[in-house]
CSV table of C-alpha atoms in Angstrom, one decimal:
chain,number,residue,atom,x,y,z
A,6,UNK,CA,-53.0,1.0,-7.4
A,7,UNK,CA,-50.9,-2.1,-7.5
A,8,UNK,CA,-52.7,-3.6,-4.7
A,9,UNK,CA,-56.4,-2.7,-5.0
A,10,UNK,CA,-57.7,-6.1,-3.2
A,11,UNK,CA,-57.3,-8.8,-0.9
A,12,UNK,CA,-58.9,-11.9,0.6
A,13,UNK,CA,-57.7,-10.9,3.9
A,14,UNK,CA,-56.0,-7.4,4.3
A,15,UNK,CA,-54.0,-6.4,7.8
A,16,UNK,CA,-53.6,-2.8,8.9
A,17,UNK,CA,-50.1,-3.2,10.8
A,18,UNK,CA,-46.6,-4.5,9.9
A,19,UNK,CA,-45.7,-5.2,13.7
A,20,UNK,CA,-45.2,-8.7,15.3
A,21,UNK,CA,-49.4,-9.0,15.8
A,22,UNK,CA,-50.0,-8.4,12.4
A,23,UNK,CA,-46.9,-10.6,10.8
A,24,UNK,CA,-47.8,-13.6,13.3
A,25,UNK,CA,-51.2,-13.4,12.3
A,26,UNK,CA,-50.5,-14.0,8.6
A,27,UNK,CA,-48.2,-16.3,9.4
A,28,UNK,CA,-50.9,-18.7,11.0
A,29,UNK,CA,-53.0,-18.0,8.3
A,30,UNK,CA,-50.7,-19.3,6.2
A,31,UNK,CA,-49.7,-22.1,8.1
A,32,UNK,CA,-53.2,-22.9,7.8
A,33,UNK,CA,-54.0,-22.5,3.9
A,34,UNK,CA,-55.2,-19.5,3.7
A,35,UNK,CA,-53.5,-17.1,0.9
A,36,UNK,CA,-54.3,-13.6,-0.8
A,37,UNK,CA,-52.9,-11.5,2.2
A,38,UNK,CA,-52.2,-8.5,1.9
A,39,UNK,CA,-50.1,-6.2,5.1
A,40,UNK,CA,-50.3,-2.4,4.9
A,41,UNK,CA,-47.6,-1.2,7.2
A,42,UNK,CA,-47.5,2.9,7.8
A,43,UNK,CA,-43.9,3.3,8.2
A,44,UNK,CA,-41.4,2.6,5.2
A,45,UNK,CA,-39.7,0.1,7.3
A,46,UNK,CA,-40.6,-2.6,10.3
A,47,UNK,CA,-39.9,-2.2,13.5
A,48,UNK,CA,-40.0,1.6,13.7
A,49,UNK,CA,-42.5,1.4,17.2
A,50,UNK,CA,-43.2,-0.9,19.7
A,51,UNK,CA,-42.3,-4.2,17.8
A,52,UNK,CA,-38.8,-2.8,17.5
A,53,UNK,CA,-38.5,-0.7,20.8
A,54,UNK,CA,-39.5,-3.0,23.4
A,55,UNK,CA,-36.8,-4.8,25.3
A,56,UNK,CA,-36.9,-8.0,24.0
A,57,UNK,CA,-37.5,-10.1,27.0
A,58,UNK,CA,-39.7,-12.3,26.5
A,59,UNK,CA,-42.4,-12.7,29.5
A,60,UNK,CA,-43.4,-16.2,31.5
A,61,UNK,CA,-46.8,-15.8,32.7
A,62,UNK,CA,-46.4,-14.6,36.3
A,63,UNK,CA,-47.8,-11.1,36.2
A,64,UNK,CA,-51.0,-11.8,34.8
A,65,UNK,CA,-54.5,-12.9,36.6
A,66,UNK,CA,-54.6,-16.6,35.5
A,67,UNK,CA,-58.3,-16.5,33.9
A,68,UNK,CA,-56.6,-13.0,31.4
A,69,UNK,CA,-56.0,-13.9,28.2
A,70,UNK,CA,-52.1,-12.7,28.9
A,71,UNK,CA,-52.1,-15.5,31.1
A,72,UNK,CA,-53.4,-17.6,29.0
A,73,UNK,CA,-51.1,-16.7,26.0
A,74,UNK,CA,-48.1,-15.7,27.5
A,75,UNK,CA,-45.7,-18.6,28.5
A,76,UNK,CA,-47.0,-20.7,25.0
A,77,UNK,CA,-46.0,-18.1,23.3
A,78,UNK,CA,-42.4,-17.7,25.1
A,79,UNK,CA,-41.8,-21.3,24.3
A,80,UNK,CA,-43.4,-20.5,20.4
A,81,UNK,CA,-40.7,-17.9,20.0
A,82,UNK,CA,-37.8,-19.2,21.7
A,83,UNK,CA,-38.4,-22.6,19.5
A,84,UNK,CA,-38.5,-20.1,16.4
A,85,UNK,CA,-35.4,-17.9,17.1
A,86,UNK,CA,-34.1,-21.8,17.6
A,87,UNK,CA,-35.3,-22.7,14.4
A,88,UNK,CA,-34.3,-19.7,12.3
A,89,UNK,CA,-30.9,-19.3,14.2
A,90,UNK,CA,-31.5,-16.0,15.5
A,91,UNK,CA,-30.4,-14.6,19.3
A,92,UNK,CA,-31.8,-16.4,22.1
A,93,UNK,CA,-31.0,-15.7,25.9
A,94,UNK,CA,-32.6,-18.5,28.3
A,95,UNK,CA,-31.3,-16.1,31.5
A,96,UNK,CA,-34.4,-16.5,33.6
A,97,UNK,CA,-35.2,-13.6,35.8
A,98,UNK,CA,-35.3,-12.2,39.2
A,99,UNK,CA,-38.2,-10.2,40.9
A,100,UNK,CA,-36.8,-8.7,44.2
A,101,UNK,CA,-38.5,-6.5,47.3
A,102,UNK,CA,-37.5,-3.5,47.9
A,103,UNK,CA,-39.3,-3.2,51.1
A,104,UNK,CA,-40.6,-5.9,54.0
A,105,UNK,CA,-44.0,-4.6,52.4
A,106,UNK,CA,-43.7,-5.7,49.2
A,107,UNK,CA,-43.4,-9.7,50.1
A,108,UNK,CA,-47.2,-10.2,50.1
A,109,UNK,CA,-47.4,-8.9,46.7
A,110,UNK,CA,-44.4,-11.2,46.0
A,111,UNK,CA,-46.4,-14.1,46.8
A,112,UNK,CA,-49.1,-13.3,45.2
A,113,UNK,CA,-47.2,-13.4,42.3
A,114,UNK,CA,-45.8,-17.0,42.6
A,115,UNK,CA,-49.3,-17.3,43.3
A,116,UNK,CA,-50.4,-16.3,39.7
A,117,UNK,CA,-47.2,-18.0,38.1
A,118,UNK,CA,-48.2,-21.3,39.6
A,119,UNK,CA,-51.2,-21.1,38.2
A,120,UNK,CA,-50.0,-20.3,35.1
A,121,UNK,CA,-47.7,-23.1,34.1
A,122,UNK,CA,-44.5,-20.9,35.1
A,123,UNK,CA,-41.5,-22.6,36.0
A,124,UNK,CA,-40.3,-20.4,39.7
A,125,UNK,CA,-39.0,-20.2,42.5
A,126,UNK,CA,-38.9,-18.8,45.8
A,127,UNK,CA,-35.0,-18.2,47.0
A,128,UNK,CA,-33.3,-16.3,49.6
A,129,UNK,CA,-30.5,-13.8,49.6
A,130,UNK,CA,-28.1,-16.8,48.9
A,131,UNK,CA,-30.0,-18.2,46.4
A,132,UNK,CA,-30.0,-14.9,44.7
A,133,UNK,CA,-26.3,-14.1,45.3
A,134,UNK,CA,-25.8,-17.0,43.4
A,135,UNK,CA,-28.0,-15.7,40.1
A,136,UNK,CA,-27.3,-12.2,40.3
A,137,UNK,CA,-24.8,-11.0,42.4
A,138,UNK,CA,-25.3,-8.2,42.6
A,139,UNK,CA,-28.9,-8.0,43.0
A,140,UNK,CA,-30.7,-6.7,46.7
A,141,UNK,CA,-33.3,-8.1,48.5
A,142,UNK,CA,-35.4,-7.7,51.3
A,143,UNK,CA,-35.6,-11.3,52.9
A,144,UNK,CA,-36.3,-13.2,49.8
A,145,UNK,CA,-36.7,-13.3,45.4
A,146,UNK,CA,-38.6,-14.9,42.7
A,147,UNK,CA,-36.8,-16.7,40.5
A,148,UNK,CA,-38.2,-17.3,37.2
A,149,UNK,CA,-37.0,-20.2,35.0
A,150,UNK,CA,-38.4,-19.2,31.7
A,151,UNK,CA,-37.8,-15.9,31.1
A,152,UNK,CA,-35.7,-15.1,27.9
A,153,UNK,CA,-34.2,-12.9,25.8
A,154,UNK,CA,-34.3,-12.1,22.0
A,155,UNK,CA,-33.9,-9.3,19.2
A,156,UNK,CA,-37.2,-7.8,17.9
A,157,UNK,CA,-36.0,-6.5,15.3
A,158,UNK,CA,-34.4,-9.7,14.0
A,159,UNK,CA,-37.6,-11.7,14.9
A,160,UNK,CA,-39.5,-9.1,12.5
A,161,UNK,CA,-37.0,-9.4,9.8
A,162,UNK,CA,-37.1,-13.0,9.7
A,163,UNK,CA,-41.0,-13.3,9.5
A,164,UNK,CA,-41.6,-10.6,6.8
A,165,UNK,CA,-38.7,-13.0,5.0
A,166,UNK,CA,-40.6,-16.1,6.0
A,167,UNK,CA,-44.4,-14.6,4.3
A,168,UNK,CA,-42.4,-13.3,1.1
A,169,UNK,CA,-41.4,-16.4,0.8
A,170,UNK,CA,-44.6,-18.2,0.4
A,171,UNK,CA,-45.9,-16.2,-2.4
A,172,UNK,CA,-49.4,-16.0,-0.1
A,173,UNK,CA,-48.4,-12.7,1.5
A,174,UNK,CA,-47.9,-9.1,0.2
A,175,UNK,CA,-46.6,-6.7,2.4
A,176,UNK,CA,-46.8,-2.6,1.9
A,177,UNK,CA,-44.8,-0.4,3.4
A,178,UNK,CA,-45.8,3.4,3.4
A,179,UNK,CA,-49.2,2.6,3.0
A,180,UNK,CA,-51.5,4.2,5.8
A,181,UNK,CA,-55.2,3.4,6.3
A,182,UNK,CA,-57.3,6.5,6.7
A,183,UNK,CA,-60.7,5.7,6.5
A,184,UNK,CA,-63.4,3.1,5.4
A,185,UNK,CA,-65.6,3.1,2.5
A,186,UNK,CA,-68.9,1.0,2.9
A,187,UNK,CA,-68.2,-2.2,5.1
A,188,UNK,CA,-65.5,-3.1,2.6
A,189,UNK,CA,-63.4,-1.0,1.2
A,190,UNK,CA,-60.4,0.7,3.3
A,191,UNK,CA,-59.4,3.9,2.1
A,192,UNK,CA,-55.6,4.7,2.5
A,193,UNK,CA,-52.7,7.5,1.4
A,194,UNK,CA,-51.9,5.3,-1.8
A,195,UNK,CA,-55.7,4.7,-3.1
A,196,UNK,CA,-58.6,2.1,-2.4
A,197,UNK,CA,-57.9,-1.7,-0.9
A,198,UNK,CA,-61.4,-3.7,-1.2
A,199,UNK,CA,-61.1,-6.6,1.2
A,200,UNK,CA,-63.3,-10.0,2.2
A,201,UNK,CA,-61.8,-10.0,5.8
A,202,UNK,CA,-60.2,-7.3,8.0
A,203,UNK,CA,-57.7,-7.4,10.7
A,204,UNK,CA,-56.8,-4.5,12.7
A,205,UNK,CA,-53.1,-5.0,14.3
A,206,UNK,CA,-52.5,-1.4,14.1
A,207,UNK,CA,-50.8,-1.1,17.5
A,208,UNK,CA,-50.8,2.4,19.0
A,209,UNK,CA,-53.1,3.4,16.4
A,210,UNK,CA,-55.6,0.3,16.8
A,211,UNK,CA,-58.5,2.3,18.5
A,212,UNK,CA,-58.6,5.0,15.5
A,213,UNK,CA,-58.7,2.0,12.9
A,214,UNK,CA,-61.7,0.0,15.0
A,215,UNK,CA,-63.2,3.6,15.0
A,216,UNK,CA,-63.5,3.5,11.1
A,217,UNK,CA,-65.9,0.3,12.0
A,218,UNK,CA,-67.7,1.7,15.2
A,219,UNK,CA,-65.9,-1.1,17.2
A,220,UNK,CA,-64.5,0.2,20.7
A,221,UNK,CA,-66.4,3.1,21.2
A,222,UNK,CA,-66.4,3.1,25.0
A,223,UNK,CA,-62.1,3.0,24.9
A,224,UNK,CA,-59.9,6.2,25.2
A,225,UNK,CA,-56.2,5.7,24.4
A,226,UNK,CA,-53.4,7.2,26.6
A,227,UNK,CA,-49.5,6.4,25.9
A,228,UNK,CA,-47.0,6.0,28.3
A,229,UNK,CA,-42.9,6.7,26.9
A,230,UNK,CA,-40.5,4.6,28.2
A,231,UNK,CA,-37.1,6.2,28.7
A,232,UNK,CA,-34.1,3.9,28.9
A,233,UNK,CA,-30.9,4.1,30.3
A,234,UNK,CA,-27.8,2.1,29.7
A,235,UNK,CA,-25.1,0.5,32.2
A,236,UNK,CA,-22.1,1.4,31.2
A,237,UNK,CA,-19.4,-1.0,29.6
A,238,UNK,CA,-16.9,-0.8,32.5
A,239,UNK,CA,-19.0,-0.6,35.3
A,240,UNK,CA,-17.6,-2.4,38.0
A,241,UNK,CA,-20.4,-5.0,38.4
A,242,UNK,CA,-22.4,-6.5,35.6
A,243,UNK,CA,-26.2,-7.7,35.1
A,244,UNK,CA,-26.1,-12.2,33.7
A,245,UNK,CA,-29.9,-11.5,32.9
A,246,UNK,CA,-33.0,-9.7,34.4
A,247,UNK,CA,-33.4,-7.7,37.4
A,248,UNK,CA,-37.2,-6.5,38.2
A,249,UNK,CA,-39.0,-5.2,41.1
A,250,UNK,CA,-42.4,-6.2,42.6
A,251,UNK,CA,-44.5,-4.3,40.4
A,252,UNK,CA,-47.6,-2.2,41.3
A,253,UNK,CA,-50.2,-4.9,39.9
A,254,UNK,CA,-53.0,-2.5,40.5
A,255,UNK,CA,-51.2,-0.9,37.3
A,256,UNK,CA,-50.1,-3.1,33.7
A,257,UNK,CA,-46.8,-1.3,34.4
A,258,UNK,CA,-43.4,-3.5,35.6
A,259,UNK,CA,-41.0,-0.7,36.9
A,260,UNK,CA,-37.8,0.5,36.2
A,261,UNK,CA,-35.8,-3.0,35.8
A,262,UNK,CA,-31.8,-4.1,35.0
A,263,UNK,CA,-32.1,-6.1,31.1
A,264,UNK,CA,-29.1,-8.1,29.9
A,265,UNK,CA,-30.0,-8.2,25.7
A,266,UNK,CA,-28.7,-10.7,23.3
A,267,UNK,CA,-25.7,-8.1,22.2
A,268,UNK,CA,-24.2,-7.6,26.1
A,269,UNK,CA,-25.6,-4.4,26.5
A,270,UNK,CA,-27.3,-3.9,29.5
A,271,UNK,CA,-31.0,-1.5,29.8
A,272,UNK,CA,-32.4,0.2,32.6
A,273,UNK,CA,-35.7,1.0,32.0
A,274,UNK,CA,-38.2,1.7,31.0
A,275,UNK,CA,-40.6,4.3,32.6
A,276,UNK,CA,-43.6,5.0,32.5
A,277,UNK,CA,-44.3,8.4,31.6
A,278,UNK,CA,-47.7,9.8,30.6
A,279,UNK,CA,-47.0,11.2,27.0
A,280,UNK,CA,-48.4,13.7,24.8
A,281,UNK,CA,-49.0,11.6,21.5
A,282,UNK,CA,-48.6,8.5,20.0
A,283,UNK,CA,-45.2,8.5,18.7
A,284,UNK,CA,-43.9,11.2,21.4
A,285,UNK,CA,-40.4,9.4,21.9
A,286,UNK,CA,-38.7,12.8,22.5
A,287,UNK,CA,-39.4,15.6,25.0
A,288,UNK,CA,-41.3,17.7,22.6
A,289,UNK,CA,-40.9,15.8,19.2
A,290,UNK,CA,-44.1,13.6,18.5
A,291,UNK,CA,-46.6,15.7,20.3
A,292,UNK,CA,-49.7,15.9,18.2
A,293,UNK,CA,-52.5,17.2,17.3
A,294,UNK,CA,-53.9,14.8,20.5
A,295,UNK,CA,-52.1,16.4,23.0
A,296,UNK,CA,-54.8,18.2,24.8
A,297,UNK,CA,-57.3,15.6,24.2
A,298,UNK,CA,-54.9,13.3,26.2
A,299,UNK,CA,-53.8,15.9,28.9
A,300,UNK,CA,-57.4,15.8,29.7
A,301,UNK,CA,-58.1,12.0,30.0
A,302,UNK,CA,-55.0,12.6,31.8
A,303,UNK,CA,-56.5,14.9,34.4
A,304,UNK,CA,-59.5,13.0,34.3
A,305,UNK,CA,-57.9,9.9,35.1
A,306,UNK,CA,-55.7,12.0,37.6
A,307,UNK,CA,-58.6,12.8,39.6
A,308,UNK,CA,-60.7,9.5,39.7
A,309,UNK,CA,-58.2,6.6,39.8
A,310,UNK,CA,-55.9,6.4,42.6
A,311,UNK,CA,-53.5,3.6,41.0
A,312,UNK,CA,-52.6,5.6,38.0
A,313,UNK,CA,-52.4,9.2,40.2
A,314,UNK,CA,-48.8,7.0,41.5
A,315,UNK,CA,-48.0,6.8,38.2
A,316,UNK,CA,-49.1,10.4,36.7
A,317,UNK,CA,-46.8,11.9,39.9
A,318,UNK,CA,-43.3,9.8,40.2
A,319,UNK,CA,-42.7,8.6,36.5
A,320,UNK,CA,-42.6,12.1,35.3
A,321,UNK,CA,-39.6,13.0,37.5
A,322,UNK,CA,-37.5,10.1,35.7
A,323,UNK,CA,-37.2,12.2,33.1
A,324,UNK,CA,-34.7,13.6,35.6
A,325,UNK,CA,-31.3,11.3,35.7
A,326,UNK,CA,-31.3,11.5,39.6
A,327,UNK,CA,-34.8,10.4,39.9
A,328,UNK,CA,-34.4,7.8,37.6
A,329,UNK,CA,-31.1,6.5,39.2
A,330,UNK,CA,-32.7,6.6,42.6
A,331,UNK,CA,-35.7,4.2,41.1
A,332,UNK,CA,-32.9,1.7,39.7
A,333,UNK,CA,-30.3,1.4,42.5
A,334,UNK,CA,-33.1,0.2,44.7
A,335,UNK,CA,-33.0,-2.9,43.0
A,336,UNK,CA,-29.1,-3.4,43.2
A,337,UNK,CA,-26.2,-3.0,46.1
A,338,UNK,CA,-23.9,-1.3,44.0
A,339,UNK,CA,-24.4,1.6,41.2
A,340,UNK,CA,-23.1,4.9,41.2
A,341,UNK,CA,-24.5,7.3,38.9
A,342,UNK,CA,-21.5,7.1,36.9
A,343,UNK,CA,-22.3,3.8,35.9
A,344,UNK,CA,-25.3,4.8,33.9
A,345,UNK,CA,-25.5,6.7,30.5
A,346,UNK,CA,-28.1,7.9,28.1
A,347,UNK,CA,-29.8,5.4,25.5
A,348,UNK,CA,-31.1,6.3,22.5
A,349,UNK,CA,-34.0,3.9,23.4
A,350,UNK,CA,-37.3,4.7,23.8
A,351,UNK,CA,-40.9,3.0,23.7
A,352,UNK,CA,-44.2,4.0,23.7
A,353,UNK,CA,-46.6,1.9,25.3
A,354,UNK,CA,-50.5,2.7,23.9
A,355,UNK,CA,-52.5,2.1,26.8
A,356,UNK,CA,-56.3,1.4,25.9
A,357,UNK,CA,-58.5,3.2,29.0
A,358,UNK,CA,-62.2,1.7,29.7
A,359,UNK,CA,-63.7,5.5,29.5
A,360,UNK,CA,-67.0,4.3,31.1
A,361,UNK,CA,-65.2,3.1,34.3
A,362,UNK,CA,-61.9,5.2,33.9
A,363,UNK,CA,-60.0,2.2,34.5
A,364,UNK,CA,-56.8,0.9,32.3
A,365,UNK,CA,-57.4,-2.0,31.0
A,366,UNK,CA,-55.3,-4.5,32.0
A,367,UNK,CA,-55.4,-7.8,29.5
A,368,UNK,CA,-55.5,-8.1,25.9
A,369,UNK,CA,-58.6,-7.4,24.2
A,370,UNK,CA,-60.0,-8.9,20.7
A,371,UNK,CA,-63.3,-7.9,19.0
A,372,UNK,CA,-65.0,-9.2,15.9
A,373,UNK,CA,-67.5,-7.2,14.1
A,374,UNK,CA,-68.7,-9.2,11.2
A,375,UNK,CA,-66.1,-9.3,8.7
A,376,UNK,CA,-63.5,-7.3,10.9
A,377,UNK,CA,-61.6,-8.8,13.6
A,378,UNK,CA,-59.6,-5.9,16.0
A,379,UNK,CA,-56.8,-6.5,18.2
A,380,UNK,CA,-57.1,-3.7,21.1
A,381,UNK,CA,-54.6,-2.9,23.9
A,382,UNK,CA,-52.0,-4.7,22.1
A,383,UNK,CA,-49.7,-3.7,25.7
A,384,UNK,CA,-47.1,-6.2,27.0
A,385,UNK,CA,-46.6,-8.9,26.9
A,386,UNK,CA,-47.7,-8.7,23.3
A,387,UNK,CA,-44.5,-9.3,21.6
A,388,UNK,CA,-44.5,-12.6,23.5
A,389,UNK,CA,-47.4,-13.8,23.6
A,390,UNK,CA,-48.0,-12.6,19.2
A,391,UNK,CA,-47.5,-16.6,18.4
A,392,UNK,CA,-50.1,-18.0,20.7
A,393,UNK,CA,-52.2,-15.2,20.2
A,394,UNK,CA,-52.2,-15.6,16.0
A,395,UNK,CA,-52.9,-19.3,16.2
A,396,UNK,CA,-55.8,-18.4,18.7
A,397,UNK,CA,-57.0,-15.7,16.6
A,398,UNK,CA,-57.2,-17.6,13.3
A,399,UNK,CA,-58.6,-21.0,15.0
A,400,UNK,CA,-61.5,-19.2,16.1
A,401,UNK,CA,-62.5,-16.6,13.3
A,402,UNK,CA,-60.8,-18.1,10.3
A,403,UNK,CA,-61.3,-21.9,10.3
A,404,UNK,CA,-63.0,-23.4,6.8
């Protein structure tokens, strides 16, 4: 094998595992090498989600989402600054559907505040003004710092970026499939021995801390997230982010209007309890885990109230009726006409604390000697990746 050892190797060519070695880089460290499954970047999460990038208002303020979530907005915006690539600053709306939901909105400027976010409360005016066509019951959060960019171009321009220092191999089509000793990772191309480890293998991150005996009391359930698109010549249009007061009982945001760098505009996504981790189609994907997860689904079903909503509404999005109903709740005008299929689809890979069948709802990151594991990898990952890395590497990589 061309690549039989590294200083550092990294199981996972998404944004966690290239911002990683890009901090350790930044900070002197060389002989990395990325093993990436897929033959190309971007093929799940890192290049499916929507691109917006979060600002810290979701997220209990002692999380380490909080705590990594609006640095790294204003990390990434200064780099797709930097590097020239697409950059939205649209800010975002959060609106009620219901007079019952304004507590919850609160509490959410609550947890911004604390946070460092830049919002607002307005009224129906105010919000006329942003988004007008947007409904409200009574009043909106309006959040400053919320942004737009392309993954996909973000993920392009970092692999470019670590090529370019000579400090960084990356290789794609290489799977990790085991571990030999404390040291060696076994993969579909032959042996890698390695110094340090660092699991950014995204949906797939609790099978590689498995290999270490890391995460033992964590289940993994994904969630597929079906998108819609508004079509060109509707007669209204979206200037930047439509979302509802979310559930916060649950990590999920809801069914929400997304203007992306290119003028198209999402709807989306759901939240639909899948049946494997790369399940993007109805029955394409399913794996050899499906009935182990339709049983932590069942389980789950039966013991935990919040995600019961979830495991009985989402479902019926599949349905475009269903899933218009969810969307036109946040707007005053959308006919189903106006909405059209998108070959977009996510999967979200949801770590589950199997002792207290709970989801877990931050970030999670475990060191076990020589092995460092990035678990629940869940939104906002892809914006908080740059605070995260420098984190990361500050604490378990400093000389």
């Amino acid at each position: 094998m061309e690549f039989d050892k590294a200083g550092i190797l990294i199981v996972g060519g998404g944004i966690i595992g290239l911002t990683i070695a890009r901090e350790l880089v930044k900070q002197g460290h060389g002989d990395i090498v990325i093993i990436e499954k897929e033959p190309e970047l971007g093929v799940h999460a890192s290049g499916r989600n929507s691109g917006v990038l979060h600002a810290g208002i979701y997220y209990s303020p002692d999380s380490l989402k909080a705590k990594s979530c609006l640095n790294g907005n204003f990390l990434m915006r200064d780099y797709c600054k930097e590097k020239g690539l697409p950059l939205l600053e649209s800010g975002k709306v959060i609106v009620t559907r219901t007079a019952a939901e304004l507590p919850v909105l609160d509490e959410l400027h609550r947890r911004a505040t604390a946070n460092g976010a830049k919002v607002e409360m307005i009224d129906e005016r105010q919000l006329a003004d942003i988004e007008p066509n947007a409904r409200t019951v009574e009043r909106a959060l309006f959040s400053h710092y919320t942004a737009v960019v392309d993954p996909k171009a973000v993920l392009k321009s970092v692999k470019k970026d670590l090529e370019q220092t000579g400090r960084v191999k990356l290789h794609l089509g290489c799977r990790m499939t085991g571990l030999k000793g404390s040291s060696t990772a076994l993969t579909d191309r032959g042996e890698i021995r390695f110094e340090r480890f660092i699991n950014a293998a995204g949906a797939y991150c609790n099978k590689v801390a498995g290999f270490f005996g890391v995460g033992s009391k964590y289940r993994l359930i994904p969630f597929k997230g079906v998108y819609r698109l508004l079509k060109k010549d509707a007669p209204f249009t979206v200037n930047s982010n439509i979302y509802p007061v979310p559930d916060i009982r649950n990590p999920f945001l809801g069914i929400h209007f997304t203007r992306s760098v290119h003028g198209d505009v999402y709807l989306g996504p759901t939240a639909i309890p899948a049946f494997g981790r790369e399940n993007y189609g109805i029955l394409s994907g399913i794996d050899a885990e499906a009935l182990s997860i339709a049983f932590q689904d069942l389980v789950l079903f039966l013991v935990n109230r919040p995600f019961r909503n979830v495991a009985l509404t989402e479902p019926l999005k599949y349905f475009p009726s269903y899933f218009f109903r969810d969307a036109a709740k946040l707007v005053k005008e959308l006919a189903p006409s106006d909405v059209v299929h998108a070959s977009k689809v996510g999967i979200r890979p949801q770590l589950v604390d199997w002792e207290k069948k709970e989801l877990v709802m931050d970030f999670l990151v475990e060191a076990d000697g020589s092995s460092l594991h990035v678990l629940n990898p869940i939104s906002p990952a892809f914006t908080s990746s740059m605070d995260l890395a420098q984190g990361m590497v500050a604490e378990h990589f400093s000389f």
